[in-house]
Every structure is written in C-alpha cells, then in structure tokens.
Coordinates of C-alpha atoms and ligand atoms in Angstrom, one line a residue:
M24 CA 5.5 -11.9 10.1
P25 CA 4.6 -12.8 6.5
L26 CA 6.4 -10.8 3.9
T27 CA 5.4 -11.2 0.2
V28 CA 7.7 -9.8 -2.4
L29 CA 6.1 -9.8 -5.9
T30 CA 7.8 -11.9 -8.5
H31 CA 6.1 -10.7 -11.7
S32 CA 7.6 -9.5 -14.9
I33 CA 5.1 -6.6 -15.5
A34 CA 5.6 -5.5 -11.8
A35 CA 9.3 -5.5 -12.2
H36 CA 9.0 -3.5 -15.5
L37 CA 6.7 -0.9 -13.9
L38 CA 8.9 -0.6 -10.9
T39 CA 12.0 0.0 -13.0
K40 CA 10.2 2.9 -14.7
L41 CA 9.2 4.3 -11.4
R42 CA 12.8 4.2 -10.1
N43 CA 14.1 6.0 -13.2
V44 CA 14.9 9.6 -12.3
Q45 CA 13.8 10.7 -15.8
T46 CA 10.2 9.6 -15.2
S47 CA 8.0 12.7 -14.8
P48 CA 4.9 13.0 -12.6
D49 CA 2.5 12.6 -15.5
Q50 CA 4.2 9.2 -16.2
F51 CA 4.7 8.4 -12.5
R52 CA 1.0 8.5 -11.6
P53 CA -0.3 5.9 -14.1
L54 CA 2.7 3.6 -13.4
T55 CA 1.9 3.8 -9.7
R56 CA -1.7 2.9 -10.5
S57 CA -0.8 -0.1 -12.7
L58 CA 1.7 -1.5 -10.2
T59 CA -0.8 -1.0 -7.3
S60 CA -3.3 -3.1 -9.2
I61 CA -0.9 -6.0 -9.2
L62 CA 0.0 -5.5 -5.5
V63 CA -3.7 -5.3 -4.5
S64 CA -4.5 -8.4 -6.5
E65 CA -1.7 -10.3 -4.7
A66 CA -2.7 -9.0 -1.3
T67 CA -6.4 -10.0 -1.8
R68 CA -5.7 -13.4 -3.3
E69 CA -7.4 -15.2 -0.4
L70 CA -10.2 -12.8 0.6
P71 CA -13.2 -14.9 1.7
T72 CA -15.9 -15.6 -0.9
R73 CA -19.3 -17.2 -0.9
S74 CA -20.9 -19.2 -3.7
L75 CA -23.8 -17.9 -5.7
I76 CA -25.8 -19.1 -8.7
I77 CA -26.1 -16.7 -11.7
R78 CA -27.3 -16.9 -15.2
T79 CA -25.0 -16.4 -18.2
P80 CA -26.7 -15.6 -21.5
L81 CA -26.7 -19.4 -22.0
E82 CA -27.4 -21.2 -18.7
E83 CA -27.2 -21.1 -15.0
T84 CA -23.8 -21.5 -13.4
Q85 CA -22.2 -21.3 -10.0
G86 CA -19.9 -18.4 -9.2
V87 CA -18.5 -16.5 -6.2
E88 CA -18.7 -13.1 -4.7
L89 CA -16.6 -11.5 -2.0
K90 CA -18.1 -11.8 1.5
T91 CA -16.9 -8.4 2.6
E92 CA -14.6 -5.9 1.0
P93 CA -11.6 -4.8 3.0
V94 CA -11.3 -1.2 4.3
L95 CA -8.7 0.8 2.5
V96 CA -6.4 3.2 4.4
P97 CA -4.1 5.3 2.3
I98 CA -1.4 7.1 4.3
L99 CA -1.4 10.7 3.2
R100 CA -0.1 11.9 1.0
A101 CA 1.8 9.4 -1.2
G102 CA -0.7 6.6 -0.5
L103 CA -3.3 8.6 -2.4
G104 CA -1.5 7.6 -5.6
M105 CA -2.5 4.0 -4.8
L106 CA -6.1 4.5 -3.9
D107 CA -7.8 4.6 -7.3
A108 CA -6.2 1.3 -8.3
A109 CA -7.4 -0.3 -5.1
L110 CA -10.9 1.1 -5.6
D111 CA -11.0 -0.1 -9.2
L112 CA -10.7 -3.6 -7.8
L113 CA -12.7 -3.1 -4.6
P114 CA -15.3 -0.5 -5.5
T115 CA -17.5 -0.8 -2.4
S116 CA -14.7 -0.6 0.0
H117 CA -14.9 2.0 2.7
V118 CA -11.9 4.3 2.9
G119 CA -10.1 5.8 5.9
Y120 CA -7.3 8.4 5.8
V121 CA -4.3 8.7 8.0
G122 CA -2.1 11.8 7.6
L123 CA 1.6 11.4 8.5
E124 CA 4.6 13.4 7.5
R125 CA 8.3 12.6 8.2
D126 CA 10.3 15.4 9.7
E127 CA 13.0 16.2 7.2
K128 CA 15.8 16.3 9.9
T129 CA 14.8 13.5 12.2
A130 CA 12.8 11.3 9.8
L131 CA 10.2 10.8 12.6
A132 CA 6.6 10.7 11.4
R133 CA 4.3 13.4 12.7
A134 CA 0.5 12.6 12.7
Y135 CA -1.7 15.4 11.4
Y136 CA -4.9 13.8 10.3
S137 CA -7.0 10.7 10.9
K138 CA -10.5 9.7 9.8
L139 CA -11.4 6.0 9.8
P140 CA -14.7 4.2 9.1
Q141 CA -16.1 1.5 11.3
L142 CA -13.8 -1.4 11.0
G143 CA -16.0 -4.1 12.4
D144 CA -14.6 -7.5 11.4
R145 CA -13.4 -6.2 8.0
S146 CA -9.8 -6.7 7.1
V147 CA -7.8 -3.5 6.4
L148 CA -5.4 -2.8 3.5
V149 CA -3.0 0.0 4.4
L150 CA -1.6 1.7 1.2
D151 CA 1.7 3.4 1.5
P152 CA 4.3 3.2 -1.3
M153 CA 7.4 3.6 0.8
L154 CA 8.4 1.6 3.9
A155 CA 11.6 3.2 5.0
T156 CA 12.3 3.3 8.8
G157 CA 8.8 1.9 9.3
G158 CA 7.8 4.8 11.6
S159 CA 4.9 5.9 9.5
A160 CA 3.5 2.5 8.9
A161 CA 3.9 1.5 12.6
T162 CA 2.0 4.6 13.7
C163 CA -0.9 3.8 11.3
V164 CA -1.0 0.1 12.1
A165 CA -1.0 0.8 15.8
Q166 CA -4.0 3.1 15.4
L167 CA -5.8 0.4 13.4
Y168 CA -5.2 -2.3 16.0
A169 CA -6.3 0.1 18.7
Q170 CA -9.6 0.6 16.9
G171 CA -10.1 -3.2 16.9
A172 CA -8.9 -4.2 13.4
A173 CA -8.4 -7.9 13.3
H174 CA -6.5 -8.4 10.0
V175 CA -4.2 -5.7 8.6
K176 CA -2.0 -5.9 5.5
L177 CA 0.4 -3.2 4.4
I178 CA 0.8 -2.8 0.7
C179 CA 3.9 -0.9 -0.4
I180 CA 5.9 -0.5 -3.6
V181 CA 9.4 -0.5 -2.0
A182 CA 10.3 -1.7 1.4
A183 CA 13.6 -1.3 3.3
P184 CA 14.9 -4.1 5.6
E185 CA 15.0 -1.6 8.5
G186 CA 11.3 -0.9 8.2
V187 CA 10.4 -4.6 7.7
R188 CA 12.4 -5.4 10.9
L189 CA 10.6 -2.7 12.9
L190 CA 7.2 -3.9 11.9
E191 CA 8.1 -7.5 12.5
T192 CA 9.1 -6.7 16.0
Q193 CA 6.0 -4.6 16.8
F194 CA 3.3 -6.5 14.9
P195 CA 4.2 -10.1 14.4
D196 CA 0.8 -10.8 12.7
L197 CA 1.0 -8.0 10.1
H198 CA 1.4 -9.1 6.5
I199 CA 3.5 -6.9 4.2
V200 CA 3.1 -7.1 0.4
T201 CA 5.7 -5.2 -1.6
A202 CA 7.1 -5.0 -5.1
S203 CA 10.6 -4.9 -3.9
L204 CA 12.7 -5.4 -0.7
D205 CA 15.6 -2.9 -1.3
R206 CA 19.1 -2.9 0.1
E207 CA 19.2 -0.3 3.0
L208 CA 18.5 3.2 4.1
N209 CA 21.0 6.1 3.6
D210 CA 22.0 8.5 6.3
K211 CA 19.0 10.6 5.6
K212 CA 16.7 7.6 5.9
Y213 CA 16.0 7.3 2.2
I214 CA 15.7 3.9 0.6
L215 CA 18.6 2.7 -1.6
P216 CA 18.4 2.2 -4.5
G217 CA 14.8 3.3 -3.9
L218 CA 13.1 5.8 -6.1
G219 CA 13.5 9.0 -4.1
D220 CA 10.7 10.9 -2.4
F221 CA 7.5 9.2 -3.6
G222 CA 5.1 12.1 -2.7
D223 CA 7.3 14.6 -4.5
R224 CA 7.6 12.5 -7.6
L225 CA 3.9 11.8 -7.6
F226 CA 2.7 15.4 -7.1
G227 CA 5.7 17.4 -8.6
T228 CA 6.6 19.1 -5.3
F229 CA 10.4 19.0 -5.8
Ligands
PRP302 C1 6.9 9.0 2.9 C2 6.2 7.7 2.5 C3 5.9 7.0 3.8 C4 7.0 7.5 4.7 C5 8.0 6.3 4.9 O1 5.9 9.9 3.3 O2 5.0 7.9 1.7 O3 4.6 7.4 4.4 O4 7.7 8.5 4.0 O5 9.0 6.6 5.7 P1 9.2 5.9 7.1 O6 9.0 4.4 6.9 O7 10.6 6.2 7.5 O8 8.2 6.5 8.1 P2 6.4 11.4 3.7 O9 6.5 11.5 5.2 O10 7.5 11.9 2.9 O11 5.1 12.3 3.4 P3 4.3 12.5 2.1 O12 3.6 11.2 1.7 O13 3.3 13.6 2.4 O14 5.3 13.0 1.0
URA303 N1 9.9 8.3 1.9 C1 10.1 8.3 0.5 O1 9.2 8.9 -0.2 N2 11.2 7.8 0.0 C2 12.1 7.1 0.8 O2 13.1 6.7 0.2 C3 11.9 7.1 2.1 C4 10.8 7.7 2.7

C-alpha cells in the first residue's frame, strides 16, 4: 500500500503549531486549513487532466483542465476541519459524509451517519485528520469500496503505525497521504506524540 509522508518545511511548521498544547481552537482551525491545502495538493498531484486551448490577454495558448474532480468524504466530525481547504482547491467536487465516533472505553468506531453521492468512476479523497487504530478509516473505506469506488485515498494529518498496518492488511490498494507518521498509540489508543483529540481541539469540546 502506498504511503506518502509529506516532506515540506511549511507543513512541518504548521504541524508543530497544531501539536502545541497551547494552540487554541481559533488558531487550530486556520492551521488545519492551511496544512490540509498542502496535503490535498500532494494527494491530487497526478489527477488526470485534458488539454485545452485558451486565450490569455495576449495570445492563444495550450493549458489543461481536470477531467473529473474527486469526491470528497470527510469523516465526521474532525474531518470537517479539512473540508473547506479541499473545496477551495476542488470547488466542483461532490461531498459525502460519513459519521463515526470512537467509543471512549473500547476505541471502537461506531457508525452513526452516512450520505454519499454517486461515485461513478470518480476517485475519492477521504478526509480524516487522525489515523490511530485505523478502525474509523477502515469502516469508511470499506463502505466506499462496497459502493463501487475504484480509487480511494486517505488524507490525514497524523498517522500511527498501528493504523497504517491495519489499512495495509485490509486494503492493499489504498493510498495514504499524511503529514506525519508518529511513533505509537498509548494504552487509551491516542497517538504519541500526536496532538490530542483533534475534534475537541478543533471545536473546543474539552
Ligand atoms: C477521531 C478521528 C478519527 C478517529 C481515529 O474521531 O477524527 O476519526 O478518532 O481513531 P481510530 O483510527 O482509532 O478509529 P473521534 O472518534 O474522536 O470522533 P470526532 O471526530 O467526532 O471527535
Ligand atoms: N483520535 C484523535 O483525535 N486523536 C488521537 O490521538 C487518536 C484518535
């Protein structure tokens, strides 16, 4: 399974600010948006394009346009923090929502909502900032493949080796793009060093 870990000075700078416990939700949200722009740019580097001729103010020239924009699927609720950045780059993308919440004791993801557009032959970008045990991402990706998705990429801000291994075993074709591959999970299944509970830090629900 392909795994891309960003090597980018601005991404590393933004991630460090996100990790910092002193970063408040009003700072956390724009940092998430900026870092997601870099991640989405990386994940869409090779989207298929077609040539077209346009006129600049001076002359005709050849350019390109995207053939089809990928479907965006934020995993509720923390994935919502990544959606606007993805839509800034892909404004005509259709958006599906998958609601999953980890049980605080077992860390098992419980599904509570799903609304997906027609996938057709479009590729899908799943947006979820944290890949910890991999249970949430695996539930979402399985649903997408069951609906006929051909190409799925998972974009996350921090990934744990445990989650990467689970997805690797279950979905050998899935591509993961992340800003960091962290060390491990703690006994409560939080990522170390991580950045804490992303949804809580994004929305202020401490
Ligand atoms: C977080 C995060 C992922 C999930 C990752 O969501 O946004 O969806 O945990 O953990 P996993 O890889 O072990 O499944 P959470 O369940 O806390 O819900 P929230 O986004 O509503 O806060
Ligand atoms: N979900 C989070 O928000 N953070 C973690 O470290 C693990 C799961």
